[in-house]
Amino acid sequence: MSIVEQVKSAPMSRAQIQAVVLCLGMNLLDGFDLLATSFVGPAISREWGLSPSQLGVLLSSGLAGMAFGALFLAPLADRVGRRRLTLGGLAMGALGMLAASVSQDFGQLLAARLVTGAAVGVMAASLPVLASEYANNKRRGLVVALITTGYGLGAVIAGITTSLLLGPFGWRAVFLFGGIATAVLFALGLRFLPESMDYLVSRRPEGALARLNRILLSIGHPQVDELPEQETGSSRGMAVDALFRGGNALRTVLVWVAFTTAMTVFYFASSWTPTLLLEAGMSSQQGLSGGVLFSLGGVVGVISLGLLLSRIESHRLTAAYFLVSAVALVLFSVTLGSLGAALVVAVFVGFLLNGSVSGLNVIIPTLYPAHARATALGIAVAVSRLGAVLAPLLAGFLLESGWAPESMFRIFAVPALVGAAATIFLLRGAQAASVDARPAPAATEAPKGAVA
């Protein structure tokens, strides 16, 4: 057993827990930085006289930057290291938030949000991996779940912070707060965030043995005289090929459809809920409350899904989340005239949409061979960003074209139904594969003409 395997089989040390907590805090800040515009968007729109379509572009800008960062910057983690890229993402995120706080026109703010989104894309890809690599085998599932909830908690904090700062100090104070908080986390990460042991062993950068031994000493394990043997793994090309070999081709398309619809509905609701509540006649504070409750419901939804998965099969549970979320969106559309009812339904919408996304994260790795699982999930997330970017844009154009907020929630219930159908077909495919994998009963006599 290699030293890395020994660490992952042992109880987690204080230093490992500290690394996981840092990753959770950084992911929480990602949620704050990315979704802050959703809460301050109405105030920006009023101050600068933005049209609904321009607001949609602004809300999508961070998501577009996130897609760019995840696709083109995050893969650098395998070359420069998880720690270095994460710290680079924090520095870039702090600069983007601080630039947003001093922006004087739409173009400047748009550029700042693109930079912030790219930073979030970098960290969204590197933080879950780094946290899972510092968790032991027993706690890895819990750690990944905690990292997932951090994003929703960040959105909740963004809503609360906006409600406290917007009135006295204006919307720029929200971005300033996020920029300072990101800079503080950068300083903490520079001091306390360790490099991934898996990266040091697999990539063997200069000084890898000395760095590995410093980490081992900090977590209470004996130092080693040489690096463990490198594990041989399949190439990325082979992993990509596995996504489209045989029955996996249709399965991969269904995964992309399900994930894209999930992201489309989620980012429509998370980006536009405060503004649409305002358009429906509620006050600014009531709109903010709706956004906060949506995010809070999302946190509960992810935790509940994790608990229910021990009792209900993941495909069925995720399909149910999709189906009920479509019903909840329609119900939301008919309760917008009643503050209490709308806020209650907002919790359930967040609960169900976040659960759908998390359920797909659980399902996808089970559909592919081990050497292709990370690639399958990474490509599915990248493809789904198309829905994440287009959803706020589409909502802005629909609102500018005269669509009522109620109608928009009903329209976005359709992708949820499509996601449910794709997930159900994935379940049927998985069941068929399971039947095909069973050993055939021994035949007493081969039929004539059969090939033995």
PDB file of C-alpha atoms in Angstrom, residues 14 39 67 83 107 117 128 148 161 165-166 190 193 200 240 255 271 286 317 326 349 355 357 402 408:
ATOM      1  CA  ARG A  14      -6.501  18.102  11.994  1.00  0.00           C
ATOM      2  CA  PHE A  39     -29.477  40.232  -5.847  1.00  0.00           C
ATOM      3  CA  ALA A  67     -17.731  28.327 -18.635  1.00  0.00           C
ATOM      4  CA  ARG A  83      -3.037  24.679  -4.980  1.00  0.00           C
ATOM      5  CA  GLY A 107     -19.209  47.797 -20.210  1.00  0.00           C
ATOM      6  CA  GLY A 117     -16.873  34.214 -13.592  1.00  0.00           C
ATOM      7  CA  PRO A 128     -14.036  19.572  -5.151  1.00  0.00           C
ATOM      8  CA  THR A 148     -21.709  21.149  -2.884  1.00  0.00           C
ATOM      9  CA  THR A 161     -25.378  40.856   2.688  1.00  0.00           C
ATOM     10  CA  LEU A 165     -25.633  46.883   2.580  1.00  0.00           C
ATOM     11  CA  LEU A 166     -27.823  47.903  -0.345  1.00  0.00           C
ATOM     12  CA  LEU A 190      -1.424  31.105   0.743  1.00  0.00           C
ATOM     13  CA  LEU A 193      -3.785  25.411   1.832  1.00  0.00           C
ATOM     14  CA  LEU A 200       2.748  15.512  -6.374  1.00  0.00           C
ATOM     15  CA  VAL A 240     -13.388  10.205 -24.327  1.00  0.00           C
ATOM     16  CA  VAL A 255     -26.699  12.705 -19.801  1.00  0.00           C
ATOM     17  CA  SER A 271     -30.560  34.580 -11.458  1.00  0.00           C
ATOM     18  CA  GLN A 286     -39.393  40.991  -0.560  1.00  0.00           C
ATOM     19  CA  LEU A 317     -35.140   9.940  -7.052  1.00  0.00           C
ATOM     20  CA  ALA A 326     -41.813  21.409 -12.901  1.00  0.00           C
ATOM     21  CA  VAL A 349     -38.308  25.356  -6.003  1.00  0.00           C
ATOM     22  CA  GLY A 355     -31.562  18.265  -5.802  1.00  0.00           C
ATOM     23  CA  VAL A 357     -28.405  18.874 -10.268  1.00  0.00           C
ATOM     24  CA  GLY A 402     -43.734  41.784 -22.734  1.00  0.00           C
ATOM     25  CA  MET A 408     -41.838  32.778 -17.642  1.00  0.00           C
TER      26      MET A 408
END
